[in-house]
CSV table of C-alpha atoms and ligand atoms in Angstrom, one decimal:
chain,number,residue,atom,x,y,z
A,210,MET,CA,-18.2,-8.8,5.7
A,211,ARG,CA,-18.9,-6.0,3.1
A,212,CYS,CA,-18.6,-7.2,-0.8
A,213,PRO,CA,-15.5,-5.5,-1.9
A,214,TYR,CA,-17.2,-5.1,-5.6
A,215,CYS,CA,-20.7,-3.8,-4.9
A,216,GLY,CA,-20.7,-3.0,-1.0
A,217,SER,CA,-23.4,-5.4,-0.1
A,218,LEU,CA,-23.4,-6.6,3.6
A,219,GLU,CA,-25.0,-10.0,2.5
A,220,THR,CA,-22.0,-11.9,1.6
A,221,GLN,CA,-22.1,-15.6,2.5
A,222,VAL,CA,-19.4,-17.9,3.6
A,223,LYS,CA,-19.1,-21.0,1.0
A,224,ASP,CA,-16.0,-22.5,2.6
A,225,SER,CA,-14.0,-22.2,5.6
A,226,ARG,CA,-10.7,-24.1,6.4
A,227,PRO,CA,-7.4,-23.4,8.1
A,228,THR,CA,-4.5,-22.3,6.2
A,229,GLU,CA,-1.5,-24.9,5.5
A,230,ASP,CA,0.5,-23.4,8.5
A,231,ALA,CA,-2.8,-23.2,10.6
A,232,SER,CA,-2.0,-19.6,11.5
A,233,SER,CA,-5.2,-18.5,9.9
A,234,ILE,CA,-8.7,-19.5,8.9
A,235,ARG,CA,-9.4,-19.0,5.2
A,236,ARG,CA,-13.0,-18.2,4.1
A,237,ARG,CA,-14.2,-18.3,0.6
A,238,ARG,CA,-17.0,-15.7,0.1
A,239,VAL,CA,-19.6,-15.0,-2.5
A,240,CYS,CA,-21.8,-12.1,-2.9
A,241,PRO,CA,-25.5,-12.9,-3.6
A,242,ASP,CA,-26.2,-9.5,-4.9
A,243,CYS,CA,-23.4,-9.1,-7.7
A,244,GLY,CA,-22.0,-12.8,-7.7
A,245,GLY,CA,-18.6,-11.4,-6.7
A,246,ARG,CA,-16.1,-14.0,-5.1
A,247,PHE,CA,-13.4,-13.1,-2.7
A,248,THR,CA,-11.4,-14.5,0.2
A,249,THR,CA,-10.9,-13.3,3.6
A,250,PHE,CA,-8.5,-14.6,6.5
A,251,GLU,CA,-8.9,-14.6,10.2
A,252,ARG,CA,-5.9,-14.8,12.3
A,253,VAL,CA,-4.7,-14.0,15.9
A,254,GLN,CA,-3.5,-10.3,16.6
A,255,LEU,CA,-0.6,-10.6,18.9
A,256,ARG,CA,0.0,-6.9,19.7
A,257,GLU,CA,-0.4,-3.2,18.6
A,258,LEU,CA,2.5,-2.2,16.5
A,259,MET,CA,3.3,1.5,15.9
A,260,VAL,CA,4.8,2.6,12.5
A,261,LEU,CA,7.5,5.5,12.6
A,262,LYS,CA,7.2,7.6,9.3
A,263,LYS,CA,9.9,9.6,7.8
A,264,SER,CA,7.7,12.7,8.9
A,265,GLY,CA,8.3,11.5,12.6
A,266,ARG,CA,4.5,10.8,12.7
A,267,ARG,CA,3.4,7.6,14.4
A,268,VAL,CA,0.3,5.6,13.0
A,269,PRO,CA,-0.9,2.2,14.1
A,270,PHE,CA,0.3,-0.6,11.8
A,271,ASP,CA,-2.5,-1.3,9.5
A,272,ARG,CA,-2.3,-5.0,8.1
A,273,GLU,CA,-5.0,-4.4,5.7
A,274,LYS,CA,-3.6,-1.4,4.1
A,275,LEU,CA,-0.3,-3.3,3.6
A,276,MET,CA,-2.0,-6.1,2.2
A,277,ARG,CA,-3.9,-3.8,-0.3
A,278,SER,CA,-0.7,-2.3,-1.8
A,279,ILE,CA,0.8,-5.7,-1.9
A,280,GLU,CA,-2.3,-7.2,-3.7
A,281,ILE,CA,-2.1,-4.3,-6.2
A,282,ALA,CA,1.5,-5.1,-6.9
A,283,LEU,CA,0.4,-8.7,-7.6
A,284,ARG,CA,-2.6,-7.5,-10.0
A,285,LYS,CA,-3.2,-9.9,-12.9
A,286,ARG,CA,-0.2,-12.3,-11.5
A,287,SER,CA,-1.4,-15.7,-10.8
A,288,VAL,CA,0.1,-15.9,-7.5
A,289,ASP,CA,-2.0,-18.2,-4.8
A,290,PRO,CA,-3.5,-15.9,-2.3
A,291,GLU,CA,-2.6,-18.3,0.3
A,292,ARG,CA,1.2,-17.9,-0.5
A,293,VAL,CA,0.6,-14.0,-0.2
A,294,GLU,CA,-1.2,-14.6,3.0
A,295,ARG,CA,2.0,-16.7,4.4
A,296,MET,CA,4.3,-14.2,3.2
A,297,VAL,CA,2.5,-11.3,5.0
A,298,ASN,CA,2.2,-13.5,8.0
A,299,GLY,CA,5.8,-14.1,8.1
A,300,LEU,CA,6.7,-10.4,7.7
A,301,VAL,CA,4.3,-9.6,10.4
A,302,ARG,CA,5.8,-12.0,12.6
A,303,GLN,CA,9.3,-10.6,12.0
A,304,LEU,CA,8.0,-7.1,13.1
A,305,GLU,CA,6.4,-8.6,16.1
A,306,SER,CA,9.3,-10.6,17.0
A,307,GLN,CA,11.9,-7.8,16.9
A,308,GLY,CA,10.8,-6.7,20.5
A,309,GLU,CA,10.4,-3.3,19.8
A,310,PRO,CA,6.8,-1.6,19.7
A,311,GLU,CA,7.7,0.5,16.8
A,312,VAL,CA,9.0,-0.2,13.4
A,313,THR,CA,10.0,2.3,10.6
A,314,SER,CA,8.1,2.5,7.5
A,315,ASP,CA,11.3,1.9,5.5
A,316,ARG,CA,11.9,-1.2,7.4
A,317,ILE,CA,8.2,-2.5,6.3
A,318,GLY,CA,9.2,-1.3,2.6
A,319,GLU,CA,12.2,-3.3,2.7
A,320,LEU,CA,10.5,-6.5,4.2
A,321,VAL,CA,7.6,-6.2,1.5
A,322,MET,CA,10.4,-6.0,-1.3
A,323,GLU,CA,12.2,-9.2,0.2
A,324,GLY,CA,9.1,-11.2,0.4
A,325,LEU,CA,7.7,-10.0,-3.2
A,326,ARG,CA,11.2,-10.9,-4.6
A,327,LEU,CA,10.6,-14.5,-3.7
A,328,LEU,CA,6.8,-14.5,-4.6
A,329,ASP,CA,6.8,-12.8,-8.0
A,330,GLY,CA,9.2,-11.0,-10.0
A,331,VAL,CA,6.9,-8.7,-11.7
A,332,ALA,CA,5.4,-7.7,-8.5
A,333,TYR,CA,8.6,-7.1,-6.9
A,334,VAL,CA,9.8,-4.8,-9.7
A,335,ARG,CA,6.3,-3.0,-9.5
A,336,PHE,CA,6.5,-2.4,-5.8
A,337,ALA,CA,10.3,-1.5,-5.9
A,338,SER,CA,9.8,1.2,-8.6
A,339,VAL,CA,7.2,2.8,-6.6
A,340,TYR,CA,8.8,2.5,-3.4
A,341,ARG,CA,12.1,3.9,-4.8
A,342,ASN,CA,10.3,6.7,-6.6
A,343,PHE,CA,8.6,7.7,-3.1
A,344,GLY,CA,12.1,7.6,-1.2
A,345,GLU,CA,11.7,9.9,1.5
A,346,ALA,CA,8.0,10.1,2.0
A,347,LEU,CA,7.1,6.6,1.8
A,348,ASP,CA,3.5,6.2,2.3
A,349,PHE,CA,1.6,3.1,1.6
A,350,ARG,CA,-1.5,5.1,0.2
A,351,ALA,CA,0.7,6.8,-2.1
A,352,ILE,CA,2.1,3.4,-3.4
A,353,VAL,CA,-1.5,2.0,-3.6
A,354,ASN,CA,-2.5,5.0,-5.7
A,355,GLU,CA,0.4,4.8,-8.0
A,356,LEU,CA,0.0,0.9,-8.5
A,357,ALA,CA,-3.7,1.4,-9.0
A,358,GLY,CA,-3.0,3.9,-12.0
A,359,GLU,CA,-0.5,1.6,-13.4
A,360,ALA,CA,-3.0,-1.4,-13.2
A,361,ALA,CA,-5.7,0.7,-14.9
A,362,GLU,CA,-3.1,1.2,-17.6
A,363,ALA,CA,-2.5,-2.5,-17.9
A,364,GLU,CA,-6.3,-3.2,-18.0
A,365,LYS,CA,-6.4,-1.3,-21.4
A,366,GLN,CA,-3.7,-3.8,-22.9
A,367,PRO,CA,-5.4,-6.8,-24.8
A,368,PRO,CA,-5.1,-10.0,-22.5
A,369,GLU,CA,-2.0,-12.1,-22.7
A,370,ALA,CA,-2.4,-15.0,-25.1
A,371,PRO,CA,-3.1,-18.4,-23.4
A,372,ALA,CA,0.3,-20.2,-22.5
A,373,SER,CA,0.7,-22.8,-25.5
A,374,GLY,CA,1.9,-26.4,-24.7
A,375,GLY,CA,0.2,-28.9,-23.0
A,376,ALA,CA,-0.9,-32.1,-24.6
B,599,ZN,ZN1,-21.3,-7.8,-4.4
């Protein structure tokens, strides 16, 4: 598994365990080259789903691409990656159980917004505002680009003050 930070192919698995609902295996990995840590999930792929875009073009459903746009919406939000994983698993299961080999990009956008609304209000607003701006030409890559720009802006801000309280 290539390191997402430095591109090294030498990453090592530190820990491997099933998720709570046993639908995936979660692996914590570390990159010996840059020290980067990241998590991967292994899961069953039931069948190939096609996405029908507004343009009429059909592309294979890309879970990773969807995950990336959701992760960017969740940037700097402290949401357990396992909850995100479960949300996306549920979303994919919904798509697969609809019995159609095809799903519209609009439907996916709606499901993502539904999921994010329950997960994190800020991420929901980020995703929804981008989704609405793109309206007709919903394209997850465009969302990723837009949100990436927004996240870069956010990084220029000073970090939030640590939460007060506690004993
Ligand atoms: Zn690395």
